[in-house]
CSV table of C-alpha atoms in Angstrom, one decimal:
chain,number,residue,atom,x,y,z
A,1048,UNK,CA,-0.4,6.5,-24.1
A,1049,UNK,CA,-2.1,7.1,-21.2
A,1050,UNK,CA,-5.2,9.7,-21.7
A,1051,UNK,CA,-7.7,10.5,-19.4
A,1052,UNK,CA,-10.8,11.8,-21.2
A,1053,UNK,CA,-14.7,11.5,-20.0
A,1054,UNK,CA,-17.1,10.0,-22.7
A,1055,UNK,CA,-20.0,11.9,-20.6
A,1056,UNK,CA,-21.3,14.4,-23.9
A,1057,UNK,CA,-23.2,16.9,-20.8
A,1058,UNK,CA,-19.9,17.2,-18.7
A,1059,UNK,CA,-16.7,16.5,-20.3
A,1060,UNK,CA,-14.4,16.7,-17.0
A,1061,UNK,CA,-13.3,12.8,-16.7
A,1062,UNK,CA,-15.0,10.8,-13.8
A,1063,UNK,CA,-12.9,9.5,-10.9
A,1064,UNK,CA,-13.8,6.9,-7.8
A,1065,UNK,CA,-12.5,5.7,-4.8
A,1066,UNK,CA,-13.2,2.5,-3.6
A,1067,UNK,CA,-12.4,1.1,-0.1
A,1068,UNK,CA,-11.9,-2.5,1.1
A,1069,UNK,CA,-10.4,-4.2,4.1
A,1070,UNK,CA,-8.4,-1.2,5.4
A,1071,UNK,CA,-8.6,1.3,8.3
A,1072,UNK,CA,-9.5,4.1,5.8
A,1073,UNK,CA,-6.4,6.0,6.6
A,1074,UNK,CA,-5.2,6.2,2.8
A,1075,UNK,CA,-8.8,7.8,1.7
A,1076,UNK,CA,-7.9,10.6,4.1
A,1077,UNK,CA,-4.7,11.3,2.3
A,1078,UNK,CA,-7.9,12.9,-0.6
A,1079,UNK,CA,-9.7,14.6,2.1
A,1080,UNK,CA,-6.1,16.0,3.8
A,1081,UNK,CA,-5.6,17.4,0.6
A,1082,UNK,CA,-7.3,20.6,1.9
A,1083,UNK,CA,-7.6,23.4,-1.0
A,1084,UNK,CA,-6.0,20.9,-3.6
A,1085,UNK,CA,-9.1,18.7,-3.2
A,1086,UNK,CA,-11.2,21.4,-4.3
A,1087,UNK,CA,-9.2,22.6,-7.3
A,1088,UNK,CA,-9.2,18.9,-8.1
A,1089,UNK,CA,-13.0,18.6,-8.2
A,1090,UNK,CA,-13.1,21.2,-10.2
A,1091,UNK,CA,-11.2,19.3,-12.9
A,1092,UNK,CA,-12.7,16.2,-12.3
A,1093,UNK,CA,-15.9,14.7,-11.6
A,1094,UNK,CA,-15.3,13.1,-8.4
A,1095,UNK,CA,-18.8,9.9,-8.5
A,1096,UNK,CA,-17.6,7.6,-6.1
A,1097,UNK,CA,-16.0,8.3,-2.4
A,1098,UNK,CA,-18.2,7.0,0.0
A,1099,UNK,CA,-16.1,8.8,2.7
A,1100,UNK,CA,-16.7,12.1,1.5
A,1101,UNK,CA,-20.2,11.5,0.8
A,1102,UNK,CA,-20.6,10.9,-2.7
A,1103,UNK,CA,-21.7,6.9,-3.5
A,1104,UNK,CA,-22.1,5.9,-7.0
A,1105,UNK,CA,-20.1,2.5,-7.0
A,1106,UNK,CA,-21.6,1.3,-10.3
A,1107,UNK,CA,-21.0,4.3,-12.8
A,1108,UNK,CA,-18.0,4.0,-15.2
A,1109,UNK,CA,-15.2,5.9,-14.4
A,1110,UNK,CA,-12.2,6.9,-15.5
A,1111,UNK,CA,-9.6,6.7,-12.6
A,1112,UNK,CA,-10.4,4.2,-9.6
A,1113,UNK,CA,-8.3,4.6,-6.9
A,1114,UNK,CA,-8.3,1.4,-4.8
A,1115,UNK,CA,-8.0,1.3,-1.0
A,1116,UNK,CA,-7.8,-1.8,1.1
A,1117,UNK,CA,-6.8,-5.4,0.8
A,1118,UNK,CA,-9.1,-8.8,-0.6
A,1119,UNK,CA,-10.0,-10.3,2.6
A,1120,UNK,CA,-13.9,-11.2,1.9
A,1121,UNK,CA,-15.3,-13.5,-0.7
A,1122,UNK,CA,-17.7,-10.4,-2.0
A,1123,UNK,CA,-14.7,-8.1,-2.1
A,1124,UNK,CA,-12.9,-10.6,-4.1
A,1125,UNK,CA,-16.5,-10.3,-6.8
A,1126,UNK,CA,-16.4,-6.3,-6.3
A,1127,UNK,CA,-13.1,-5.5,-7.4
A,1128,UNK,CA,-13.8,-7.7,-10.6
A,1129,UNK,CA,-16.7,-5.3,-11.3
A,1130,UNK,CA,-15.1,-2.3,-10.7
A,1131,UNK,CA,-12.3,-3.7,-12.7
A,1132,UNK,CA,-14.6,-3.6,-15.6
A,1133,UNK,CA,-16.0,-0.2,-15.0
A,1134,UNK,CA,-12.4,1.8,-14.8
A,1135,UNK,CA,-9.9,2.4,-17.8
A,1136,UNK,CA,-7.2,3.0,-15.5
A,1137,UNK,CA,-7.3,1.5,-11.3
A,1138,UNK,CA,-4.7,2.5,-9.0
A,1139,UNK,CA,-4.0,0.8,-5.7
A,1140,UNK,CA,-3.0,2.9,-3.2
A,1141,UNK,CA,-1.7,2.0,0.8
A,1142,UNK,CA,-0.1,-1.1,1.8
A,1143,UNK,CA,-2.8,-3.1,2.2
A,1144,UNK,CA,-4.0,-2.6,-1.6
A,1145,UNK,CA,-0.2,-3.4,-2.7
A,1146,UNK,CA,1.1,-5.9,-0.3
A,1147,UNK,CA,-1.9,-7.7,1.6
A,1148,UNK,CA,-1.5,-5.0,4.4
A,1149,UNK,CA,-1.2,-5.9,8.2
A,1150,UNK,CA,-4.2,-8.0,8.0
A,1151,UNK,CA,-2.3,-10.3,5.8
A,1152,UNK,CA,-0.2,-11.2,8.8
A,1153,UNK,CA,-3.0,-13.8,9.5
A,1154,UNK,CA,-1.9,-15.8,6.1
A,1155,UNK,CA,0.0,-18.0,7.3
A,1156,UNK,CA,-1.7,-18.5,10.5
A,1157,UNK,CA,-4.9,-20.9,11.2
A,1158,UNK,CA,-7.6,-18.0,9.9
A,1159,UNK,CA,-10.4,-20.8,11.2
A,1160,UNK,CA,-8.9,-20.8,14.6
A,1161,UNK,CA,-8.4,-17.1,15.3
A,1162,UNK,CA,-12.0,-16.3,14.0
A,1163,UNK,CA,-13.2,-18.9,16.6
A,1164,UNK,CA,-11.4,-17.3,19.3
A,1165,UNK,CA,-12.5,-13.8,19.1
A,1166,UNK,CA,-16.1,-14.3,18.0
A,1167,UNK,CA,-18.9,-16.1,19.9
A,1168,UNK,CA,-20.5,-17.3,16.4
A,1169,UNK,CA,-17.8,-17.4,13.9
A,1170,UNK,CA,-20.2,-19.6,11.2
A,1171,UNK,CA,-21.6,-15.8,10.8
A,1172,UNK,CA,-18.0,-14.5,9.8
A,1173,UNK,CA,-17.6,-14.5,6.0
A,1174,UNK,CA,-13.9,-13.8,5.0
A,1175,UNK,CA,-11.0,-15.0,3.4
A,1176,UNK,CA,-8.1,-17.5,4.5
A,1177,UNK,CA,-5.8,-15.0,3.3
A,1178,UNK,CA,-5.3,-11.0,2.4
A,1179,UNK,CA,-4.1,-9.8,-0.6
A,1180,UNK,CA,-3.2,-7.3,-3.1
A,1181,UNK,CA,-5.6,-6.1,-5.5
A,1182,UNK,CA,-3.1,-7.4,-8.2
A,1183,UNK,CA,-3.2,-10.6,-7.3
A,1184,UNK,CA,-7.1,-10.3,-8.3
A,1185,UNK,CA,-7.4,-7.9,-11.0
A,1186,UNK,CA,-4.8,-5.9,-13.2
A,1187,UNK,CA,-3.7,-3.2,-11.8
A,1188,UNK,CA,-2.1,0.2,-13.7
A,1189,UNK,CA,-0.2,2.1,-11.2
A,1190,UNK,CA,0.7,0.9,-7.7
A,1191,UNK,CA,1.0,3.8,-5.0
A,1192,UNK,CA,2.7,2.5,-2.0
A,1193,UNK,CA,2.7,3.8,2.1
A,1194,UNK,CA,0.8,3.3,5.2
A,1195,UNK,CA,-0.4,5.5,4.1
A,1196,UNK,CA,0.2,7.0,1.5
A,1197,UNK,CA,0.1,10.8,1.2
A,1198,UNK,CA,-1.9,13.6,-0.8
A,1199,UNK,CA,1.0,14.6,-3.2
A,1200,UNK,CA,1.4,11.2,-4.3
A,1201,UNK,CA,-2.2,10.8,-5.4
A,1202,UNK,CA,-2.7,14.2,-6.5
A,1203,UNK,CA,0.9,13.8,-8.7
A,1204,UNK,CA,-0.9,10.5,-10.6
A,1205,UNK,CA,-4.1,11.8,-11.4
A,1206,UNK,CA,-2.5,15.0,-12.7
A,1207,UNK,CA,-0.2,12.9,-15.0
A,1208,UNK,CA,-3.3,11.0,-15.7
A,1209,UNK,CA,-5.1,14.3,-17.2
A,1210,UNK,CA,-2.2,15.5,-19.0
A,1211,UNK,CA,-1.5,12.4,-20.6
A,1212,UNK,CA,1.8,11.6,-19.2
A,1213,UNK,CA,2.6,8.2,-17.7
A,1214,UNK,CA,2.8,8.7,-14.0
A,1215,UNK,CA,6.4,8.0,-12.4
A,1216,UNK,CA,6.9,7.1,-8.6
A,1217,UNK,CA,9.6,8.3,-6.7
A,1218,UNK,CA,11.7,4.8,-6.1
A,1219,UNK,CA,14.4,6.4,-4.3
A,1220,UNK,CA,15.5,4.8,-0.3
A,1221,UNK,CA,14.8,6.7,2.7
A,1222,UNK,CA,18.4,6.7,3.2
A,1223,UNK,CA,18.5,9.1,0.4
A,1224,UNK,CA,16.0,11.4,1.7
A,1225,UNK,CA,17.6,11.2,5.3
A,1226,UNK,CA,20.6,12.9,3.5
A,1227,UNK,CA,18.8,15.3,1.6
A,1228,UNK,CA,17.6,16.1,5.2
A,1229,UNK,CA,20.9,16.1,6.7
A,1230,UNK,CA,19.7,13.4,8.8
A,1231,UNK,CA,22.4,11.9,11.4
A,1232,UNK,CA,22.0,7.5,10.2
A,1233,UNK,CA,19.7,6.1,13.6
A,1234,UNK,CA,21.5,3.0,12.6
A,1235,UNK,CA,25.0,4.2,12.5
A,1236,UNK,CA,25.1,6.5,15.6
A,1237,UNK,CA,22.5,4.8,18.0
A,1238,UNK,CA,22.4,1.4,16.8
A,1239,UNK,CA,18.8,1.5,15.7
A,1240,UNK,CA,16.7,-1.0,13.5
A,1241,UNK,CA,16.1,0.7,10.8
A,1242,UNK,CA,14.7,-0.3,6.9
A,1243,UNK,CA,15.6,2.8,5.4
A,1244,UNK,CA,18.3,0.9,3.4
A,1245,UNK,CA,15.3,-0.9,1.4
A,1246,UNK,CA,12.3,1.0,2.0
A,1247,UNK,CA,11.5,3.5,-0.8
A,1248,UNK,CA,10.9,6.8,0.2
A,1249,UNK,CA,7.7,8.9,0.4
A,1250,UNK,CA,7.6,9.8,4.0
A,1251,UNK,CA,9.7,12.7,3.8
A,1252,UNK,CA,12.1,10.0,6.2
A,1253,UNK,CA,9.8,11.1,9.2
A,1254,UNK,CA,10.4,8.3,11.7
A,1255,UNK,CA,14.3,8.8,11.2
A,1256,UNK,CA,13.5,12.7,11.4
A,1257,UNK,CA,12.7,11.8,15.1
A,1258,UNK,CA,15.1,9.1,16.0
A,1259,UNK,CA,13.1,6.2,15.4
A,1260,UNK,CA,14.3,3.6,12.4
A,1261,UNK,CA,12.2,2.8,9.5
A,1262,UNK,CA,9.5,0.7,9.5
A,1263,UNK,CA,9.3,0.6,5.7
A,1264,UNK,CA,5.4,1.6,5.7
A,1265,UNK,CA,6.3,2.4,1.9
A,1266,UNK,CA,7.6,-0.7,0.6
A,1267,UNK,CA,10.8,-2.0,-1.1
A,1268,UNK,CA,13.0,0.9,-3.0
A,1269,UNK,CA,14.5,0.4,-6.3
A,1270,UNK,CA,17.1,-2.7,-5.9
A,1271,UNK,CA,17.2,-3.4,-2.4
A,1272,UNK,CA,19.8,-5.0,-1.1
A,1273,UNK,CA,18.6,-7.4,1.8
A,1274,UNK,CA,20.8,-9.3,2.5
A,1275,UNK,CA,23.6,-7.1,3.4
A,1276,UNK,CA,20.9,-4.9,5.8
A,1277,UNK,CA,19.9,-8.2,7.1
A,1278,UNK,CA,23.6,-8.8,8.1
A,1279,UNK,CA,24.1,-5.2,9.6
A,1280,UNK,CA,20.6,-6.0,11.9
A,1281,UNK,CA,22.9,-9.3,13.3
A,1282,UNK,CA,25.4,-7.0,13.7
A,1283,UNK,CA,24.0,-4.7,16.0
A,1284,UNK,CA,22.6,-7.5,18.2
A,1285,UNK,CA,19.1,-8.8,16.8
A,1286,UNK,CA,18.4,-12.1,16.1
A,1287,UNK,CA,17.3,-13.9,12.8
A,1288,UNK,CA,13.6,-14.1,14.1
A,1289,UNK,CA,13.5,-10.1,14.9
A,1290,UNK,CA,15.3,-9.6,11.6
A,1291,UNK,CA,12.2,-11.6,10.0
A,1292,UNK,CA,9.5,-10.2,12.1
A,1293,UNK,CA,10.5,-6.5,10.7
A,1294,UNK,CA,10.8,-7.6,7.3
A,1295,UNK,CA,7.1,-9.2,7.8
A,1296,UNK,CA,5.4,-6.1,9.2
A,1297,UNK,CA,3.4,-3.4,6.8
A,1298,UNK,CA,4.2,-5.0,3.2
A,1299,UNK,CA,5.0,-8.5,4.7
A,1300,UNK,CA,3.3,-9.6,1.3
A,1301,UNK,CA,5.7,-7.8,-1.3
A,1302,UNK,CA,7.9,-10.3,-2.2
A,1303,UNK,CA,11.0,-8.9,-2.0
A,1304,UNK,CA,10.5,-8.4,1.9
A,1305,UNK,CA,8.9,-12.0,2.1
A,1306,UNK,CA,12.2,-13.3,0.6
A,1307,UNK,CA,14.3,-11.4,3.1
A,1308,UNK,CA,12.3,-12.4,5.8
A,1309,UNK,CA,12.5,-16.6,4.9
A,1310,UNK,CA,16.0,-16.1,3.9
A,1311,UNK,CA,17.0,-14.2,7.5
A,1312,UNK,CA,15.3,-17.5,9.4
A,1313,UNK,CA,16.9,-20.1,7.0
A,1314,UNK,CA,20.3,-20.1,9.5
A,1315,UNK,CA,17.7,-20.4,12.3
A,1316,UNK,CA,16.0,-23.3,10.5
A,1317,UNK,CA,19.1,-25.2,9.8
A,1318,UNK,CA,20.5,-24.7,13.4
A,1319,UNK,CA,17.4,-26.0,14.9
A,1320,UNK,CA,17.8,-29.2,12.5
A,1321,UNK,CA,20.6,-29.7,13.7
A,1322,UNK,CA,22.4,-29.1,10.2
């Protein structure tokens, strides 16, 4: 069951952290967006690690670590062990803690390369040949995706957390919430590329809200069918490589989307083969 009680004897409200890595910071603001919610929250909690906010404390035990950012540095990959050992419960949240982020576009590129491009003295440039998720480092309790994610969802687990009760993400597709919206389909109507098909929803469907198709910042819904959106993309005129290059974008490294995305060039492949 999970329980979230402090051990501190002098204050009994439980401890919380909130740890960034290679990110753009965006998914720590979903805490400080939280406005008057934030407050309340501190007042409940102890609140010992957010570097953001001001408080830095990165070695004291806690009970909740929230987790922003992806592995991309060889001390980040040590870090997140330590903190691993210092939280009963850790929480990713944001694409780039889930899925590798948009920084884990560079994994299947020549990292060596790129970093000699861009920087005068690359031998200086300590990182990674890859980005990725937090789980594929340490265990991981609760996985909150988006890009980013947003203040209800992070204030909804840590309230679970405190009562006791096993948080439960919302898995449902934006498709759903466009209809709760009364949303006319972008897809249907205007021939837009949209995810919402796959993408779960957390958003409130707010690039479909203003015409614009998903770009499934929030990762894969509950059984998404790929294949059958992939075929719908053809059929409205994009090409196996655009189809993949969507797939790829914000949680290019959740695995669902990474099979979509190999499956939707296989024809290519094969064609170019000569098969």
């Amino acid at each position: 069951m999970w329980k979230v009680k402090s051990s501190k004897k002098s204050d009994s409200r439980p401890r919380i952290a909130v740890h960034k890595f290679s990110s753009c910071d965006g998914c720590q603001l979903a805490f400080l967006n939280a406005g008057e919610d934030l407050l309340t929250l501190s007042q409940l909690v102890q609140i010992v690690h957010f570097a953001e906010a001001g408080m830095v404390a990165p070695e004291v035990d806690v009970d909740i670590a929230f987790i922003e950012g992806s592995i991309s540095t060889p001390d980040e990959a040590k870090r997140i062990r330590a903190i691993r050992e210092k939280s009963k419960y850790l929480i990713t949240i944001g694409a780039c803690a889930t899925a590798g982020g948009i920084q884990a576009l560079r994994n299947g590129a020549d990292s060596d390369a790129w970093r000699a491009a861009i920087y005068p003295s690359p031998q200086f440039i300590e990182s990674l040949a890859t980005s990725t998720a937090i789980a594929q480092h340490v265990r991981v309790d609760l996985e909150l995706w988006g890009c980013p994610v947003n203040s209800l969802q992070v204030l909804s687990a840590t309230r679970d957390l405190l009562s006791g009760v096993v948080p439960a993400p919302v898995r449902d597709s934006v498709c759903i919430e466009c209809k709760r919206q009364g949303n006319v389909c972008v897809m249907v109507a205007r021939q837009e590329p949209c995810l919402g098909p796959v993408t779960q929803t957390g958003c409130g469907a707010l690039c479909p809200s203003h015409g614009r198709g998903c770009y499934a910042c929030y990762g894969p819904s509950e059984n998404p069918n790929t294949t059958a959106l992939a075929n719908q993309l053809r059929m409205i005129g994009l090409s196996d490589q655009e189809i993949a290059r969507r797939f790829l974008f914000i949680n290019n490294q959740a695995p669902v989307f990474a099979a979509a995305a190999e499956q939707a060039l296989t024809p290519s492949l094969l064609q170019g083969e000569g098969v």
